[in-house]
PDB file of N, CA and C in Angstrom:
ATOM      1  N   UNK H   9     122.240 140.800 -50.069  1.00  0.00           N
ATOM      2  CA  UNK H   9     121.854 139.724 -49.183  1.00  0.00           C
ATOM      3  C   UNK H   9     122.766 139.734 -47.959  1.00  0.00           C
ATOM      4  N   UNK H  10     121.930 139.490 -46.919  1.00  0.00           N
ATOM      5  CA  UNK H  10     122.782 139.640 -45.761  1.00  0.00           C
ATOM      6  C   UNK H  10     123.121 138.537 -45.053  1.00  0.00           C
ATOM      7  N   UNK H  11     124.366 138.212 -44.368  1.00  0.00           N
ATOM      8  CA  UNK H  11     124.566 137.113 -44.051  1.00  0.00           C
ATOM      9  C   UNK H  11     123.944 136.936 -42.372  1.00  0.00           C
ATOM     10  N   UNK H  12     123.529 135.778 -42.291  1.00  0.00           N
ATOM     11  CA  UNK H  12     122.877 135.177 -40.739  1.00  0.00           C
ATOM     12  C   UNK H  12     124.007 134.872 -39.887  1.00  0.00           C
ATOM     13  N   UNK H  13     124.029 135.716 -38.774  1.00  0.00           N
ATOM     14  CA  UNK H  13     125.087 135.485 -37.943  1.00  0.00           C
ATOM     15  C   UNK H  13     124.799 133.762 -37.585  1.00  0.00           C
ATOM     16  N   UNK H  14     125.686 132.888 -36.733  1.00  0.00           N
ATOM     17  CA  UNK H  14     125.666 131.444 -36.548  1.00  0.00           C
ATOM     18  C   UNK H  14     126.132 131.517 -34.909  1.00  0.00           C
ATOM     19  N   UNK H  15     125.895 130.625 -34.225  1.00  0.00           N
ATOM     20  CA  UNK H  15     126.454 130.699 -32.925  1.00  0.00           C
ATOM     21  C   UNK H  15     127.830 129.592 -32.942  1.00  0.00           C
ATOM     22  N   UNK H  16     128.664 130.306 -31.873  1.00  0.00           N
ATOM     23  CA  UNK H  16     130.119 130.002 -31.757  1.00  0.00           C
ATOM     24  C   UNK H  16     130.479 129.734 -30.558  1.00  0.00           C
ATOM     25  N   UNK H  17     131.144 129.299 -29.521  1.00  0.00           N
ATOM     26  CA  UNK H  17     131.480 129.328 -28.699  1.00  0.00           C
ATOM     27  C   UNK H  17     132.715 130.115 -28.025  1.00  0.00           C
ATOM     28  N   UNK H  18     132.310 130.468 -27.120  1.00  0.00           N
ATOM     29  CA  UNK H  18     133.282 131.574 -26.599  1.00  0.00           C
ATOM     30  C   UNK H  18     133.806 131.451 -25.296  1.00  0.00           C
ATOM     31  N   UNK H  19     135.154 130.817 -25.169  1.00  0.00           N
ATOM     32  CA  UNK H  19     135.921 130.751 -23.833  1.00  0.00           C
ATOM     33  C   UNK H  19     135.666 131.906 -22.775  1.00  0.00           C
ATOM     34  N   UNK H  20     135.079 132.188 -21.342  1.00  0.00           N
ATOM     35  CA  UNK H  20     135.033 132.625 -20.338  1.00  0.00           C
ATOM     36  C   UNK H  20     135.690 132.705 -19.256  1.00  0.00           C
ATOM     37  N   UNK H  21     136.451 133.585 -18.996  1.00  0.00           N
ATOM     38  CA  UNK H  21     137.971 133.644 -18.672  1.00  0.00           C
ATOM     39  C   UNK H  21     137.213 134.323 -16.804  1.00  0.00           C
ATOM     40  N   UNK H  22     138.200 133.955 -15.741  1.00  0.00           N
ATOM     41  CA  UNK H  22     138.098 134.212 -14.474  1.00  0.00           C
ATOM     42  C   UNK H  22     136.672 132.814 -13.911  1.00  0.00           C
ATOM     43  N   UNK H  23     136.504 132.021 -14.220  1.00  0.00           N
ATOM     44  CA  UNK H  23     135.576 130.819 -14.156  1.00  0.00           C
ATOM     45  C   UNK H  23     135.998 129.641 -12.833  1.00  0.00           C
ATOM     46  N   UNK H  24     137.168 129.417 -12.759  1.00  0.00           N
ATOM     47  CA  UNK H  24     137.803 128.692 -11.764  1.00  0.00           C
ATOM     48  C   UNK H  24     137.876 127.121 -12.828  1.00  0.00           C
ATOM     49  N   UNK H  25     136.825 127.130 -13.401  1.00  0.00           N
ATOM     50  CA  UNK H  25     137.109 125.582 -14.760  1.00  0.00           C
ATOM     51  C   UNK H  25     136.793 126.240 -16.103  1.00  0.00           C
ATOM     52  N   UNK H  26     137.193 125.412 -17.029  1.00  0.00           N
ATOM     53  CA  UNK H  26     136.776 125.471 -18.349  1.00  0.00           C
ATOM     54  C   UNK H  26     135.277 125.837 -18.514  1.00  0.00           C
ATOM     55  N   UNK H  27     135.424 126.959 -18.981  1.00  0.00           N
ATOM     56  CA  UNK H  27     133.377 126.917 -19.360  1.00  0.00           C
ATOM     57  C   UNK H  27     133.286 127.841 -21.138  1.00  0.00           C
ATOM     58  N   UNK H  28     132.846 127.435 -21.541  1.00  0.00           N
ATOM     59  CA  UNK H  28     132.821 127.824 -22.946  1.00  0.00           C
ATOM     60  C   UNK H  28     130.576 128.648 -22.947  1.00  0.00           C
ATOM     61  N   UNK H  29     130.541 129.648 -23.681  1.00  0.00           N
ATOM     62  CA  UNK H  29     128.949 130.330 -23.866  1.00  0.00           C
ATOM     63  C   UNK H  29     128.960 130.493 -25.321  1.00  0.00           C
ATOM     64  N   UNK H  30     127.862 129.741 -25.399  1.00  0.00           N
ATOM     65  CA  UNK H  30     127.125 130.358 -27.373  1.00  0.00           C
ATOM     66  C   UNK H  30     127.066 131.639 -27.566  1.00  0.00           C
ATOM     67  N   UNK H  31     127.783 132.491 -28.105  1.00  0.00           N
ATOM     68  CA  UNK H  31     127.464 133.691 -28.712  1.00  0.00           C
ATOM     69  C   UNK H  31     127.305 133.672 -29.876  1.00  0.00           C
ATOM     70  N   UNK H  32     126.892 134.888 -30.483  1.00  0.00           N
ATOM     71  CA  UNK H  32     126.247 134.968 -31.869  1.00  0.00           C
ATOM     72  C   UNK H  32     127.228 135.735 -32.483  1.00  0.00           C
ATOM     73  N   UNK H  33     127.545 135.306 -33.511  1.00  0.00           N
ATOM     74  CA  UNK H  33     129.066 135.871 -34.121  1.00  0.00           C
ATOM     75  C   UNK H  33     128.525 135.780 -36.018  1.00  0.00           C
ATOM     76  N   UNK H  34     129.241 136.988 -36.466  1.00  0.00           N
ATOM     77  CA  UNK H  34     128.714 137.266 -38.191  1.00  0.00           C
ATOM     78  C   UNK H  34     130.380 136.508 -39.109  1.00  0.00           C
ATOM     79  N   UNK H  35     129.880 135.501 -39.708  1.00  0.00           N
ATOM     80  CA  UNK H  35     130.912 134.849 -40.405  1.00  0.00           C
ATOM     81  C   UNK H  35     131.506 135.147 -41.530  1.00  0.00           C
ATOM     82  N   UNK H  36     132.903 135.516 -41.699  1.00  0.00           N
ATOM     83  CA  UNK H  36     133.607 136.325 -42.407  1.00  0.00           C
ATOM     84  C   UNK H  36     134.278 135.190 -43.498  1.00  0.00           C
ATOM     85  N   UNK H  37     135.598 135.401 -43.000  1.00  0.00           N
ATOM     86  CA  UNK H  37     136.408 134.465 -44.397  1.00  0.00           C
ATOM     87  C   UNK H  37     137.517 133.432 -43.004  1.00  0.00           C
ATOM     88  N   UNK H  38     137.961 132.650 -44.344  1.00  0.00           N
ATOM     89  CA  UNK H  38     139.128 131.912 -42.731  1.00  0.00           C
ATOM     90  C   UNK H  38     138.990 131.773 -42.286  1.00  0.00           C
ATOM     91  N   UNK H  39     137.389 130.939 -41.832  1.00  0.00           N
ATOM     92  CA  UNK H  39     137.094 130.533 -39.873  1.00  0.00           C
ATOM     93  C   UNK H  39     137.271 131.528 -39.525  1.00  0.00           C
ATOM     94  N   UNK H  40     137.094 132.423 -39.457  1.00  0.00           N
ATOM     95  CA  UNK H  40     137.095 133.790 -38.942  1.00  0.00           C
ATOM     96  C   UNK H  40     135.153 134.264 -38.838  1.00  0.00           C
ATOM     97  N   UNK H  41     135.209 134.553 -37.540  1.00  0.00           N
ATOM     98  CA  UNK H  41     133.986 135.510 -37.377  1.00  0.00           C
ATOM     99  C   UNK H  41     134.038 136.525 -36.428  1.00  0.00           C
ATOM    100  N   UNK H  42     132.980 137.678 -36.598  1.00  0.00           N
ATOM    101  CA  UNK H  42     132.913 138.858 -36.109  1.00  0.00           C
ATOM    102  C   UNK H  42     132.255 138.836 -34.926  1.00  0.00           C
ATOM    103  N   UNK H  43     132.443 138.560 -33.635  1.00  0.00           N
ATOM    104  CA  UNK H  43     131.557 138.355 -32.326  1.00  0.00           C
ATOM    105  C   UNK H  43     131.183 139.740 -31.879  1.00  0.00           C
ATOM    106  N   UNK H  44     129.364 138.929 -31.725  1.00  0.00           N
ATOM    107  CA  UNK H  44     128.447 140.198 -31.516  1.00  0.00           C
ATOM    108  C   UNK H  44     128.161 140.133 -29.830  1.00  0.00           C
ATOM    109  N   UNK H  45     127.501 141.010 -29.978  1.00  0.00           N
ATOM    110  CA  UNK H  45     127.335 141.226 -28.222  1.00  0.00           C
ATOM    111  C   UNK H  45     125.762 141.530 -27.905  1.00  0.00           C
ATOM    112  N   UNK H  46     125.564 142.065 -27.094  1.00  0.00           N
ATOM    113  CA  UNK H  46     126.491 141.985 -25.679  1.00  0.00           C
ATOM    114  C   UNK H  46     127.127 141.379 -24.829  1.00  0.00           C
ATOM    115  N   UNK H  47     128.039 141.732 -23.948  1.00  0.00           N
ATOM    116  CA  UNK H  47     128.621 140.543 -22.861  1.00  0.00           C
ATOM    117  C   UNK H  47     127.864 140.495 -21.708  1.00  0.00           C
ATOM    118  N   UNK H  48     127.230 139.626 -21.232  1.00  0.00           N
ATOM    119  CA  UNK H  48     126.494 139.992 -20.023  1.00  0.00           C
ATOM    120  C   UNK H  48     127.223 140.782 -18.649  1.00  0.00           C
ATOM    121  N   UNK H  49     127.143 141.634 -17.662  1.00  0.00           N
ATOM    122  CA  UNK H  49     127.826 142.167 -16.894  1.00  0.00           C
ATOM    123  C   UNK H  49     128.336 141.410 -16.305  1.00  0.00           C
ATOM    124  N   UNK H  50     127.629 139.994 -15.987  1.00  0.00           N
ATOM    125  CA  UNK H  50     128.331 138.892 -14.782  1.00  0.00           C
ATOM    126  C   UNK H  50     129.314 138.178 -15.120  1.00  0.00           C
ATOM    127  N   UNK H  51     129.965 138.241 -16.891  1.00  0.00           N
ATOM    128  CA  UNK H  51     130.767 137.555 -17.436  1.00  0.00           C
ATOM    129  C   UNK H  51     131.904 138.314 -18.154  1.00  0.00           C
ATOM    130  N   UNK H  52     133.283 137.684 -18.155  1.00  0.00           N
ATOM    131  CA  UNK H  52     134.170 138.038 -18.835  1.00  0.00           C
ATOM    132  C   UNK H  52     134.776 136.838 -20.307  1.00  0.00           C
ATOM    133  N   UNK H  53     134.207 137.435 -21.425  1.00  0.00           N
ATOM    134  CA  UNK H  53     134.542 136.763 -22.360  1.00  0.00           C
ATOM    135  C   UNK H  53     136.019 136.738 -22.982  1.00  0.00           C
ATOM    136  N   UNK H  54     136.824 135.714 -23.465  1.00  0.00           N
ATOM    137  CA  UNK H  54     138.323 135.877 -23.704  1.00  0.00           C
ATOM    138  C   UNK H  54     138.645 136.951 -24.628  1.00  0.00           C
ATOM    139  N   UNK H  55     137.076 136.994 -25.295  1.00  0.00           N
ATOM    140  CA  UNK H  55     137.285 138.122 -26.568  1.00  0.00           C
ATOM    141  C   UNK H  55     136.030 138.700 -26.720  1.00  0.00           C
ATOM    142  N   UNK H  56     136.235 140.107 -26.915  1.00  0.00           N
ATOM    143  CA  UNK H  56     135.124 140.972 -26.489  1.00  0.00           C
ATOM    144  C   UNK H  56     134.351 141.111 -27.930  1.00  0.00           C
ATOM    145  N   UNK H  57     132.798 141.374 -27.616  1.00  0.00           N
ATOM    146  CA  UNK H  57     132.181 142.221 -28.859  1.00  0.00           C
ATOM    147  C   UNK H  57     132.809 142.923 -30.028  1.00  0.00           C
ATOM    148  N   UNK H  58     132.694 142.578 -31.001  1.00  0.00           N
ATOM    149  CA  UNK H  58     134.117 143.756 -31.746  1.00  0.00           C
ATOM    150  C   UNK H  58     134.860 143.072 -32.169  1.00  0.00           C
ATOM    151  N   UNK H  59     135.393 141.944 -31.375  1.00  0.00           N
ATOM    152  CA  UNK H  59     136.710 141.328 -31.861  1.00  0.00           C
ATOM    153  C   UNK H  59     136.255 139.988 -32.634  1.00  0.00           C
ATOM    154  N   UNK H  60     137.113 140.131 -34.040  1.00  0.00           N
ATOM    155  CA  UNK H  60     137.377 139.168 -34.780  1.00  0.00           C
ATOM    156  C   UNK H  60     137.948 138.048 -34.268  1.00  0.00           C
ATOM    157  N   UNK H  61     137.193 136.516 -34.164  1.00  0.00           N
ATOM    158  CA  UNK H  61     138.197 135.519 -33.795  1.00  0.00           C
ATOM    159  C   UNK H  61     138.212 134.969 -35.260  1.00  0.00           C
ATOM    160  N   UNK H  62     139.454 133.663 -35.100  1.00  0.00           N
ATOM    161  CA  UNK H  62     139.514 132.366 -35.440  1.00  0.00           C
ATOM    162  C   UNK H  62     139.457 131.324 -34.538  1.00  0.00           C
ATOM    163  N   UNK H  63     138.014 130.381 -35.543  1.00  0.00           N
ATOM    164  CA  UNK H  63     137.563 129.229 -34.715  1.00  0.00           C
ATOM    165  C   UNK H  63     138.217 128.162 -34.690  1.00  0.00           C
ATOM    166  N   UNK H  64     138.171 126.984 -33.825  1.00  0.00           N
ATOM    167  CA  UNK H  64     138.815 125.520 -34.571  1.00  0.00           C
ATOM    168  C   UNK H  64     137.529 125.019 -34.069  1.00  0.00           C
ATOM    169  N   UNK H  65     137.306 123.767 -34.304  1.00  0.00           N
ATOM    170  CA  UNK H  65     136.477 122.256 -34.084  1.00  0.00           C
ATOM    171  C   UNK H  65     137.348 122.377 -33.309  1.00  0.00           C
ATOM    172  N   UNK H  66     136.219 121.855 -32.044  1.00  0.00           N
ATOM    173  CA  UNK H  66     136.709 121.266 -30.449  1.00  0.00           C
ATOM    174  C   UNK H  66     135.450 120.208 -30.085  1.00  0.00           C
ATOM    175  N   UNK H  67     135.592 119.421 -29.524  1.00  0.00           N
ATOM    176  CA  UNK H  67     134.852 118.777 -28.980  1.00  0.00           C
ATOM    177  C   UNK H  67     134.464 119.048 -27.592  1.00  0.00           C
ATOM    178  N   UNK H  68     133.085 119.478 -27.010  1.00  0.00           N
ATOM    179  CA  UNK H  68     132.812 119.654 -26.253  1.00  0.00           C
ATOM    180  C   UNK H  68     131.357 118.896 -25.817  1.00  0.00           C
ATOM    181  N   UNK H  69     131.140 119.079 -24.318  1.00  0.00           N
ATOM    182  CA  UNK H  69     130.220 118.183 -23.900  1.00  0.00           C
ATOM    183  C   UNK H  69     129.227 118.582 -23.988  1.00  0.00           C
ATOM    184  N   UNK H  70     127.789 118.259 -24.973  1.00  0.00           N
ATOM    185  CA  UNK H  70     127.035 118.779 -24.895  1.00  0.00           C
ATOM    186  C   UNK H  70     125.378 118.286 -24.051  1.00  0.00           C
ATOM    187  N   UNK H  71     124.405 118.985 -24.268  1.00  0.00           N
ATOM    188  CA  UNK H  71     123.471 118.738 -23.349  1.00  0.00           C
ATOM    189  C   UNK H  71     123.124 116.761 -23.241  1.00  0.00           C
ATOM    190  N   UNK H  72     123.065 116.218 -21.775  1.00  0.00           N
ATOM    191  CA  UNK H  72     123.126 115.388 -21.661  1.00  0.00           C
ATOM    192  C   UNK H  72     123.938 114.618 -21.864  1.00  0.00           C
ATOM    193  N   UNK H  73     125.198 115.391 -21.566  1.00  0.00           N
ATOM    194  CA  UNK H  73     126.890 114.451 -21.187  1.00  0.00           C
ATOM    195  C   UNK H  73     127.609 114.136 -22.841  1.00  0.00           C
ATOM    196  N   UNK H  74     126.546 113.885 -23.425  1.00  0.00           N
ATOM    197  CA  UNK H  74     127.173 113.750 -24.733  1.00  0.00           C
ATOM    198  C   UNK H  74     128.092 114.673 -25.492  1.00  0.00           C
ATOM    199  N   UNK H  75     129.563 114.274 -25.979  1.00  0.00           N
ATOM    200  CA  UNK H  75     130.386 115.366 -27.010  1.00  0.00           C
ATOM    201  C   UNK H  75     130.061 115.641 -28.051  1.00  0.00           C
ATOM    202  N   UNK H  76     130.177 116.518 -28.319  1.00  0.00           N
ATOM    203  CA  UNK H  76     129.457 117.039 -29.943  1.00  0.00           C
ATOM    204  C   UNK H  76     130.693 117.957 -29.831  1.00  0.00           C
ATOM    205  N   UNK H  77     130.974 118.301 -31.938  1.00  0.00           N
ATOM    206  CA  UNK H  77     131.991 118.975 -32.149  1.00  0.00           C
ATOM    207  C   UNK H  77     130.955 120.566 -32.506  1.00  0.00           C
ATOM    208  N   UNK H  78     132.066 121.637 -31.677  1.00  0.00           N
ATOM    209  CA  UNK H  78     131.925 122.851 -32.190  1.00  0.00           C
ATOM    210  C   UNK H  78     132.600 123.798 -32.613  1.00  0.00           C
ATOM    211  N   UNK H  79     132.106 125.067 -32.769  1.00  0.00           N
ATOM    212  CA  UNK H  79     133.565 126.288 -33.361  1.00  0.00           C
ATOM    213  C   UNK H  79     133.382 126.696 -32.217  1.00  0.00           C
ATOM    214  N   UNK H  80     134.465 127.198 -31.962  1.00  0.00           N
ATOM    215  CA  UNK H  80     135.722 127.308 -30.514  1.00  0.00           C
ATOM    216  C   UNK H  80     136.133 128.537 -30.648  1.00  0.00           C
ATOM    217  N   UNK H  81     136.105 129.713 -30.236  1.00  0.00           N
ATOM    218  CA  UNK H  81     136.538 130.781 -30.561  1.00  0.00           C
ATOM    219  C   UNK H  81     138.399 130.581 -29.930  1.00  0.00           C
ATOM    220  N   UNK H  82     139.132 131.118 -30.569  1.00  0.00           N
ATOM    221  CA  UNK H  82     140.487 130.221 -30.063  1.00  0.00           C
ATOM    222  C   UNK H  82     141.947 131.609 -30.161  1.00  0.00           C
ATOM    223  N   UNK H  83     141.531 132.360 -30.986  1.00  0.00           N
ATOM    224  CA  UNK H  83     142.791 133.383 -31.161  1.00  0.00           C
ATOM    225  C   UNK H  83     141.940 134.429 -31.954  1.00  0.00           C
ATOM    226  N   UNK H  84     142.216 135.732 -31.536  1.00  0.00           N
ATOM    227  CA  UNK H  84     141.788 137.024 -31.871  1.00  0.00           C
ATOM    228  C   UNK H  84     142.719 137.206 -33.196  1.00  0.00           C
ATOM    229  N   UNK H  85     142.193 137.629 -34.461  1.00  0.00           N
ATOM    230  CA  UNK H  85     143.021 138.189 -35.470  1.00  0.00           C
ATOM    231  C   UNK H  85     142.557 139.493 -36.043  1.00  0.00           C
ATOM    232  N   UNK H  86     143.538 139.655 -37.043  1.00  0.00           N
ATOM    233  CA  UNK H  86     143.287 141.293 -37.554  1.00  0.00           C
ATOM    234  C   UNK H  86     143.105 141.014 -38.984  1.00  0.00           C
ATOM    235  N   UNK H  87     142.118 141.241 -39.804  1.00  0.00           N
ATOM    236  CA  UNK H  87     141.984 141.102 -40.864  1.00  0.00           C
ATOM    237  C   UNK H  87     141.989 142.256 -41.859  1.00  0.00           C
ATOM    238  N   UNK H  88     143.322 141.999 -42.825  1.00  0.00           N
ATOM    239  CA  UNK H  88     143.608 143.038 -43.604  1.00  0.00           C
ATOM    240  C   UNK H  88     142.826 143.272 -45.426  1.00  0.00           C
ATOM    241  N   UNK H  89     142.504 144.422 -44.956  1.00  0.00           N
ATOM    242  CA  UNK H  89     141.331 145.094 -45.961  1.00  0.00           C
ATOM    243  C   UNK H  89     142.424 145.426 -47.600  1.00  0.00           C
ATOM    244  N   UNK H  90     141.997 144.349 -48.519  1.00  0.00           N
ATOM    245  CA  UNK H  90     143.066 145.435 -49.743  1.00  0.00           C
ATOM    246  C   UNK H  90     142.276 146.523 -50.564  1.00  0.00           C
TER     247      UNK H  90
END
């Protein structure tokens, strides 16, 4: 059985403000997920295709001004295989 990737949010770095994009990321262990791609050419994501983040709950503003809590892509880790 295969697992359904979930969408995550992903900090966008060179923006001039805070802007966070839904990407589609495959969920591992530890708030940890595997972010899929592509990156669009017009954007630089904090963490590329490939790279494993860890998420936190952030509150962000969602459609129609309202905050809603989401996963936050927040620090790149390395996850060790035994």
């Amino acid at each position: 059985m295969s697992v359904v990737p979930i969408t995550i949010f992903m900090p966008l770095i060179d923006e001039g403000v805070d802007v966070w994009r839904p990407v589609q990321a495959q969920p591992l262990e530890n708030a940890c997920y595997f972010v899929l791609g592509p990156m669009p050419d017009d954007e630089k994501w904090e963490f590329p295709p490939g790279a494993v983040v860890r998420c936190e709950m952030r509150s962000l503003s969602g459609d129609g001004g309202r905050s809603e809590l989401r996963k936050v892509a927040h620090e790149q880790v390395t996850l060790k295989l035994n």
